Coordinates of C-alpha atoms in Angstrom, one line a residue:
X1 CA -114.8 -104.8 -101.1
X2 CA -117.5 -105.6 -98.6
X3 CA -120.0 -106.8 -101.4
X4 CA -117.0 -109.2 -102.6
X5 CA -116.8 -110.5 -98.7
X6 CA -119.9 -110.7 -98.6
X7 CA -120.8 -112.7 -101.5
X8 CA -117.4 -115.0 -101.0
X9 CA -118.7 -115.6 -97.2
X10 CA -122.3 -116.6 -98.8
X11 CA -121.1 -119.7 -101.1
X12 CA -118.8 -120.8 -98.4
X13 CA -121.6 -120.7 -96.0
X14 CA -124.0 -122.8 -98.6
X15 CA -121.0 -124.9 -99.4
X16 CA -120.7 -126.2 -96.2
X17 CA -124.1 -127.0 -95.3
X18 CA -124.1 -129.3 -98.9
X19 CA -121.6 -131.0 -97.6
X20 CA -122.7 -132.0 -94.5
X21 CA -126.1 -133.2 -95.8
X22 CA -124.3 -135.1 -98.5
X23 CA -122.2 -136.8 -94.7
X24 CA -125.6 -136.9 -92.9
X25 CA -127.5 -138.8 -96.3
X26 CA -124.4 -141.3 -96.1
X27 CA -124.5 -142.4 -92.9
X28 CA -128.0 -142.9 -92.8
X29 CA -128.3 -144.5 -96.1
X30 CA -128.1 -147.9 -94.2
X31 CA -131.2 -147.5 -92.2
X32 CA -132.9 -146.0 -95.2
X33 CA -132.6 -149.1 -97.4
X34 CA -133.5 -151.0 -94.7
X35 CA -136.6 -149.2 -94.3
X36 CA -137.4 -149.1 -98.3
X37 CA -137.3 -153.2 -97.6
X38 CA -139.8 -153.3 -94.9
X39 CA -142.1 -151.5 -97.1
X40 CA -142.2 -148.9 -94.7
X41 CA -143.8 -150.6 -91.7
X42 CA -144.5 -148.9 -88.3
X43 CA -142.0 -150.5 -85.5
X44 CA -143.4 -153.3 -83.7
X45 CA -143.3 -152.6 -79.9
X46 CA -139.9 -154.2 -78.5
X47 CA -138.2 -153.8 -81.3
X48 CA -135.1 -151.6 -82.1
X49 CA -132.9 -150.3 -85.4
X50 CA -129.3 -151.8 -85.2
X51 CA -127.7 -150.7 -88.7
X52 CA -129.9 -152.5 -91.5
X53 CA -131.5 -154.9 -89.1
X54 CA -134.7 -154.5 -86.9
X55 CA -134.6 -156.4 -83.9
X56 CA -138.5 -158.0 -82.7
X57 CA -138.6 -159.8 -80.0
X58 CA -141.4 -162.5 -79.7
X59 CA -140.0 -164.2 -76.0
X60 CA -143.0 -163.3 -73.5
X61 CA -145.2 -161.3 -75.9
X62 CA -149.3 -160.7 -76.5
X63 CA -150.5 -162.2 -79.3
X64 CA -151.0 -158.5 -81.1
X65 CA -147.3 -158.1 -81.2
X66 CA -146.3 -161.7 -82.3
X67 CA -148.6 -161.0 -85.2
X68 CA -147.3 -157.7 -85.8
X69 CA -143.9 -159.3 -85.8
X70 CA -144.9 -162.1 -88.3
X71 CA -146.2 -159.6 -90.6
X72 CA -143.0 -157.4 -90.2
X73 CA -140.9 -160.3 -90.7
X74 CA -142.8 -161.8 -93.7
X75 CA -143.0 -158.3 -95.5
X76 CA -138.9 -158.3 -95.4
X77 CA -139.3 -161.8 -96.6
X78 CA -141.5 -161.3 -99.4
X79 CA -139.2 -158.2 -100.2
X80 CA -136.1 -160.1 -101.0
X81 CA -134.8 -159.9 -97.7
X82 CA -132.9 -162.1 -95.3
X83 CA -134.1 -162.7 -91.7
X84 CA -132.7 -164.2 -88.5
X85 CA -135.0 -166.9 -86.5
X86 CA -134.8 -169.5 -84.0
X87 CA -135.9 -172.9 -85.2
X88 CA -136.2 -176.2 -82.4
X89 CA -132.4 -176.4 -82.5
X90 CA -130.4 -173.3 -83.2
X91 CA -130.8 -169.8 -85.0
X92 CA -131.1 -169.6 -88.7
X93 CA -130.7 -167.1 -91.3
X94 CA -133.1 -167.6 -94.0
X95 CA -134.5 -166.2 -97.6
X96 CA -137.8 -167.0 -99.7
X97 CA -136.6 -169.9 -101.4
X98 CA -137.8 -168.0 -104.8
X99 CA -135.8 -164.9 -104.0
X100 CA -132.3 -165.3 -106.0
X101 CA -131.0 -161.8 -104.2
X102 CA -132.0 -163.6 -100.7
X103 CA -130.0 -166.6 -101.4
X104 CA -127.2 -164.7 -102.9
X105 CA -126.9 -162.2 -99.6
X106 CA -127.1 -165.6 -97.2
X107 CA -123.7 -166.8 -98.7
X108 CA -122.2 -163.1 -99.0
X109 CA -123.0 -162.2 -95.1
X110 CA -121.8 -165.8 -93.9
X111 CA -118.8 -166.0 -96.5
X112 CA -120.2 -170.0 -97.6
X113 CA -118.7 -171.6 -100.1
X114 CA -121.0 -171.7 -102.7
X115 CA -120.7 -175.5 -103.1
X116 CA -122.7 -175.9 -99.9
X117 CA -126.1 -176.6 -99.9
X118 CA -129.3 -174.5 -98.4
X119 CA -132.0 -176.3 -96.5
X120 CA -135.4 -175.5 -97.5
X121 CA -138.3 -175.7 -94.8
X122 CA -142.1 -175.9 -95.2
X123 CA -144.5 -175.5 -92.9
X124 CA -146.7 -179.2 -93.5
X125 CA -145.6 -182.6 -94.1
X126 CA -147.8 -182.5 -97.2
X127 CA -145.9 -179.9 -98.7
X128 CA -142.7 -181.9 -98.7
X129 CA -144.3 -183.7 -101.7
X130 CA -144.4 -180.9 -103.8
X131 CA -140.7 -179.8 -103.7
X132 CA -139.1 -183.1 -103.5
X133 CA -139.1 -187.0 -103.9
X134 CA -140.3 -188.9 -100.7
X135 CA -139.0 -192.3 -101.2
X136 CA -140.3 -193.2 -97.5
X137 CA -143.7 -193.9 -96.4
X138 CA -146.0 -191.1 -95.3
X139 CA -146.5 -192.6 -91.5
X140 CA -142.3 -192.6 -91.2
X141 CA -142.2 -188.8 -92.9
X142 CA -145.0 -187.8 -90.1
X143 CA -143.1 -189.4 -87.5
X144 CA -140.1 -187.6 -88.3
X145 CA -141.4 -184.2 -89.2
X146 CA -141.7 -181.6 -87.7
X147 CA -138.8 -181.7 -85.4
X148 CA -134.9 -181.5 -85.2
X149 CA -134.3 -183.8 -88.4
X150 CA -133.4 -182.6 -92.2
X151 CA -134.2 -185.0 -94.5
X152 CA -132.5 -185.2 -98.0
X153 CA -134.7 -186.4 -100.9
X154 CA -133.9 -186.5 -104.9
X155 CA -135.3 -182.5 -105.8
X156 CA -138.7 -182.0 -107.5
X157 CA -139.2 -179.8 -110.4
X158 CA -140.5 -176.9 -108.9
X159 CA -137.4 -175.4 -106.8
X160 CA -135.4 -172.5 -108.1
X161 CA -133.0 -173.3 -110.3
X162 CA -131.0 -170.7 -108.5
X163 CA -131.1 -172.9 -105.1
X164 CA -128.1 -175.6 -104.6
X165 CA -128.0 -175.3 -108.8
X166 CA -126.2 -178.8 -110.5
X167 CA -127.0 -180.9 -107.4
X168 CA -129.7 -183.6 -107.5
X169 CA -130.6 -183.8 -104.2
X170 CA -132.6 -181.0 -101.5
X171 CA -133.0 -181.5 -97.8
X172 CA -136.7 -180.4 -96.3
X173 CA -137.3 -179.0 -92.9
X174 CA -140.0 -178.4 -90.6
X175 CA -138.8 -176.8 -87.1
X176 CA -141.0 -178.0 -84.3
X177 CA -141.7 -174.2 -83.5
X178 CA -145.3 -172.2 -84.4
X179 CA -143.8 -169.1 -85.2
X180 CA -141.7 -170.5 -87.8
X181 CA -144.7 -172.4 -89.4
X182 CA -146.7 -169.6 -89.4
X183 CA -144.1 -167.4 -90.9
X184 CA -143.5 -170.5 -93.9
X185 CA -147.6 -170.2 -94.0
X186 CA -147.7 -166.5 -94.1
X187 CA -145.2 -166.2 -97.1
X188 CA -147.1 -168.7 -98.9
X189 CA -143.3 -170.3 -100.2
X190 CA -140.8 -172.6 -98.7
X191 CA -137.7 -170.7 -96.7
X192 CA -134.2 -171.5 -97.7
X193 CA -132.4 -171.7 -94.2
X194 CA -129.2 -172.2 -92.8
X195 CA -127.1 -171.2 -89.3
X196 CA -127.1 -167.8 -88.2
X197 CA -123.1 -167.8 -87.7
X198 CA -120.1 -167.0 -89.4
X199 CA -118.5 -170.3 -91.7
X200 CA -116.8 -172.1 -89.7
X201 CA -118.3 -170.8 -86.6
X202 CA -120.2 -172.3 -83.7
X203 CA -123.8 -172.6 -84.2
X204 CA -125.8 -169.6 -82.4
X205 CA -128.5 -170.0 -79.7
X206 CA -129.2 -166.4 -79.2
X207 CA -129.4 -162.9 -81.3
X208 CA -126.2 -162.1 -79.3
X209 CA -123.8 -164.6 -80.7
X210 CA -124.5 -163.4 -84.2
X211 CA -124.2 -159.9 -84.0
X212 CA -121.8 -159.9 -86.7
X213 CA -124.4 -160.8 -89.2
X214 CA -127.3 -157.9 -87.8
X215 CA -125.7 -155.4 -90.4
X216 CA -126.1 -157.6 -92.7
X217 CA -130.2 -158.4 -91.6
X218 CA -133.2 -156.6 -92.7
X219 CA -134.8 -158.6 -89.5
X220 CA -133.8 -160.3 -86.3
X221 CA -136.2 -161.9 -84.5
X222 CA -135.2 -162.4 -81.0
X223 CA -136.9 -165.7 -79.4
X224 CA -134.7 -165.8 -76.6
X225 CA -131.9 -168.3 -75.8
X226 CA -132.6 -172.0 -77.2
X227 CA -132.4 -174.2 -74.6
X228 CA -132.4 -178.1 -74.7
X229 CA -132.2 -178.4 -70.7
X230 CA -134.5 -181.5 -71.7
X231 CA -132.5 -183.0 -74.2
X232 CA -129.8 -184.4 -71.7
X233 CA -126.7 -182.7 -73.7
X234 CA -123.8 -180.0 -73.0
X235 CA -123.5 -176.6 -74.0
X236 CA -121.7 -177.9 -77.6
X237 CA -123.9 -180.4 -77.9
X238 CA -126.8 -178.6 -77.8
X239 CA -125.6 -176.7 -80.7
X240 CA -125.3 -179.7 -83.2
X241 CA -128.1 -178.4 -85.2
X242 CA -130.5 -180.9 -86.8
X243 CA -129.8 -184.2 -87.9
X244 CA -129.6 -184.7 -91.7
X245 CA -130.8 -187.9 -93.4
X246 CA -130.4 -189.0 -96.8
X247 CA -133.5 -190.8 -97.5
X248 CA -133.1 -190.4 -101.3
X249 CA -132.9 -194.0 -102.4
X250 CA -135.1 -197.0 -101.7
X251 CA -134.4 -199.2 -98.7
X252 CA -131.4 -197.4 -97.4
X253 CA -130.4 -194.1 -95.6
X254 CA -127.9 -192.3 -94.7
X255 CA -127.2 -190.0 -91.9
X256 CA -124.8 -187.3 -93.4
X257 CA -124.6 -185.1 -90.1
X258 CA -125.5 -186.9 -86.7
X259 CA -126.8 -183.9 -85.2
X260 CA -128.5 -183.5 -81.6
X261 CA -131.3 -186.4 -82.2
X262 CA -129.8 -188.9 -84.1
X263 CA -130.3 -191.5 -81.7
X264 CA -134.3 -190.3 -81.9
X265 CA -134.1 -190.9 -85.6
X266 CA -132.4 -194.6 -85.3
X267 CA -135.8 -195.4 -82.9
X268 CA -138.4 -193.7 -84.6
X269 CA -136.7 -195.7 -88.0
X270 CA -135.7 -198.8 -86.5
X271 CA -139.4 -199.0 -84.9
X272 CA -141.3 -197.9 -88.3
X273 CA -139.3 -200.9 -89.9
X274 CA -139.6 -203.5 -87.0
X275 CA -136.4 -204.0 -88.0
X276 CA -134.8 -206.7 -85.7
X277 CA -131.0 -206.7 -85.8
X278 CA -128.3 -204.2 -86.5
X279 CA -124.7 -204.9 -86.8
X280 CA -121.8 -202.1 -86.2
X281 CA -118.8 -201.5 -87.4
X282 CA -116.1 -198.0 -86.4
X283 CA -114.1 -197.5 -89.5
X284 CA -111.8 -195.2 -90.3
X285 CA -113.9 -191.9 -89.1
X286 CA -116.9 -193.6 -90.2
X287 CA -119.8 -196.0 -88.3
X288 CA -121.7 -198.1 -90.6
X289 CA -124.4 -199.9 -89.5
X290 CA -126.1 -202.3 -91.4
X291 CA -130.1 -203.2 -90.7
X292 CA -132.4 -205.8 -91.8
X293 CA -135.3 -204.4 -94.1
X294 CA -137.8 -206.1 -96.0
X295 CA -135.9 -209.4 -95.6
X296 CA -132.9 -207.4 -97.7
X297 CA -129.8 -206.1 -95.9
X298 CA -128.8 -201.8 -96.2
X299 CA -126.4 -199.4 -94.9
X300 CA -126.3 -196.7 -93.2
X301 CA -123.3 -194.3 -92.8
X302 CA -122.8 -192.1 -89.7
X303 CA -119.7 -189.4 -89.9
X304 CA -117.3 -189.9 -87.0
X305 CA -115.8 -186.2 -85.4
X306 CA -113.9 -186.8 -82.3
X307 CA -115.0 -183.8 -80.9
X308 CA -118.3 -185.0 -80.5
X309 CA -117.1 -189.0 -79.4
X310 CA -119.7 -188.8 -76.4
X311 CA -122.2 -188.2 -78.5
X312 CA -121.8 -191.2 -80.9
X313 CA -121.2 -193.3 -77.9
X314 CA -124.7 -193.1 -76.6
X315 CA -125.7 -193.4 -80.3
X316 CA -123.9 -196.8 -80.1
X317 CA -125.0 -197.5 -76.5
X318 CA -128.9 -197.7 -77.9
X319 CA -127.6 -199.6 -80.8
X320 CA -126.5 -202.1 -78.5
X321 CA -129.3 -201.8 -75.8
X322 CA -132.4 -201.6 -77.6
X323 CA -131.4 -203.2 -81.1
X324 CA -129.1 -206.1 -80.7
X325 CA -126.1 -204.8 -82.1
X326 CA -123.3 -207.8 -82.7
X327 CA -120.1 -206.4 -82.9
X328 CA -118.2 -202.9 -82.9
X329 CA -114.7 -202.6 -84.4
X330 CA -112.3 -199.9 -83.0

């Protein structure tokens, strides 16, 4: 009998500890992926484990550790991953534009509607060239880049298939911030990139207000809070993103989202073109503006949202002030 008990209290005993490695292996499988993805990688100092995502902080930080964080963060890249960064303008999640899994995860984590296009970004001017096709002159496309402004050209042969696929047209960045061109330079391809926020949500200007999405992150890279103190805007403002430009055909544009420099475009444009009179008009949710270039008139289309009317009323303001506007319909 005590043989029996004995043997009986033996498997339970073995029993039990299977099952709670098998509990302990689950709940850690998470941080184990995560770690598969970074290739293994020793933590960079200020950084910390949050579910899947690694959290590096480059605000107030020695060069060793901005470089350690670079190679951290382009080693998830390179590995199929998706990472959180700040650009000049807001947070942004973003995937090797070659990496179909990367892309896929960006519009699973945010829930995007798949009909909605990804930004690419490239660290030089000159690389713009490659990936699409600049119908603008190079001086305008240097004045332009880098900074807060998207520009939409027809797509060159090159890009994924797998990127935006059965639309013509691709917008190219390049954020006005060193650590992001030197993390486009260290991964030696363009970034797909979009906000780091829910669809639907408000922009992000720190790590904090997308904690949603760290789960979801092999890396966050924590640059602080984005401020545009010297930009003259509010808080919502401020979180307008970049402004998007369709530059895709000859002797027009269009501004498909007026973002937080819009009225910087329209000067750096207007100026590029000498372009001497502009005529307004406030149509049903739209502006249209229409500008004299090359002796030829063409129009440009600005989106009207009535939550951000102060914003289009400065845009109008410097239409009026510095480029002779004639007449505005209401």
């Amino acid at each position: 009998m005590r043989t029996e008990f004995d043997v009986r209290y033996f498997f339970l005993l073995c029993s039990s500890k299977l099952l709670l490695m098998r509990l302990l292996l689950a709940s850690c499988s998470g941080g184990l992926v995560g770690l598969r993805r970074l290739g293994g990688l020793p933590r960079v100092a200020g950084s910390s484990l949050l579910g899947m995502a690694r959290v590096l902080s480059i605000e107030n930080v020695d060069q060793k550790t901005l470089e350690e964080v670079l190679q951290e963060t382009s080693a998830a890249l390179r590995g199929g991953g998706v990472v959180a960064i700040p650009t000049d303008t807001i947070y942004g999640v973003a995937s090797l534009v070659s990496s179909n899994e990367g892309i896929e995860r960006i519009y699973e984590m945010k829930g995007r509607l798949r009909d909605k296009p990804l930004a690419i970004c490239v660290s030089e001017v000159e690389q713009v060239y490659r990936w699409a096709k600049v119908t603008v002159p190079s001086s305008l496309l240097s004045s332009l880049l880098p900074g807060p402004v998207t520009t939409v050209f027809e797509r060159g042969g090159d890009l994924n298939p797998a990127l935006n696929p059965g639309l013509p047209l691709v917008g190219l960045r390049i954020p006005d911030s060193s650590f992001f061109r030197c993390l486009v330079e260290q991964c030696g391809c363009p970034l797909a990139l979009t906000s780091a926020n829910l669809s639907h949500s408000s922009s992000t200007l720190s790590v904090q207000e997308f904690r949603e999405l760290w789960s979801s992150l092999d890396v966050v890279v924590d640059g602080g809070v984005i401020s545009h103190g010297g930009r003259g805007g509010e808080e919502e403002a401020s979180r307008l993103g970049s402004t998007v430009v369709d530059l895709s055909h000859t002797g027009s544009f269009s501004i498909i989202r007026p973002g937080m420099c819009v009225g910087t475009f329209m000067r750096t444009f207007v100026h590029s073109y000498n372009t001497k009179q502009l005529q307004c008009n406030l149509v049903t949710n739209t502006v249209k503006a229409k500008y004299l270039l090359n002796n030829t008139n063409s129009t440009i289309t600005i989106p009207f949202n009535m939550n951000i009317l102060m914003h289009y009323q400065q845009t109008v303001k410097l239409l009026r002030d510095e480029y002779h506007l004639k007449e505005i319909v209401i």
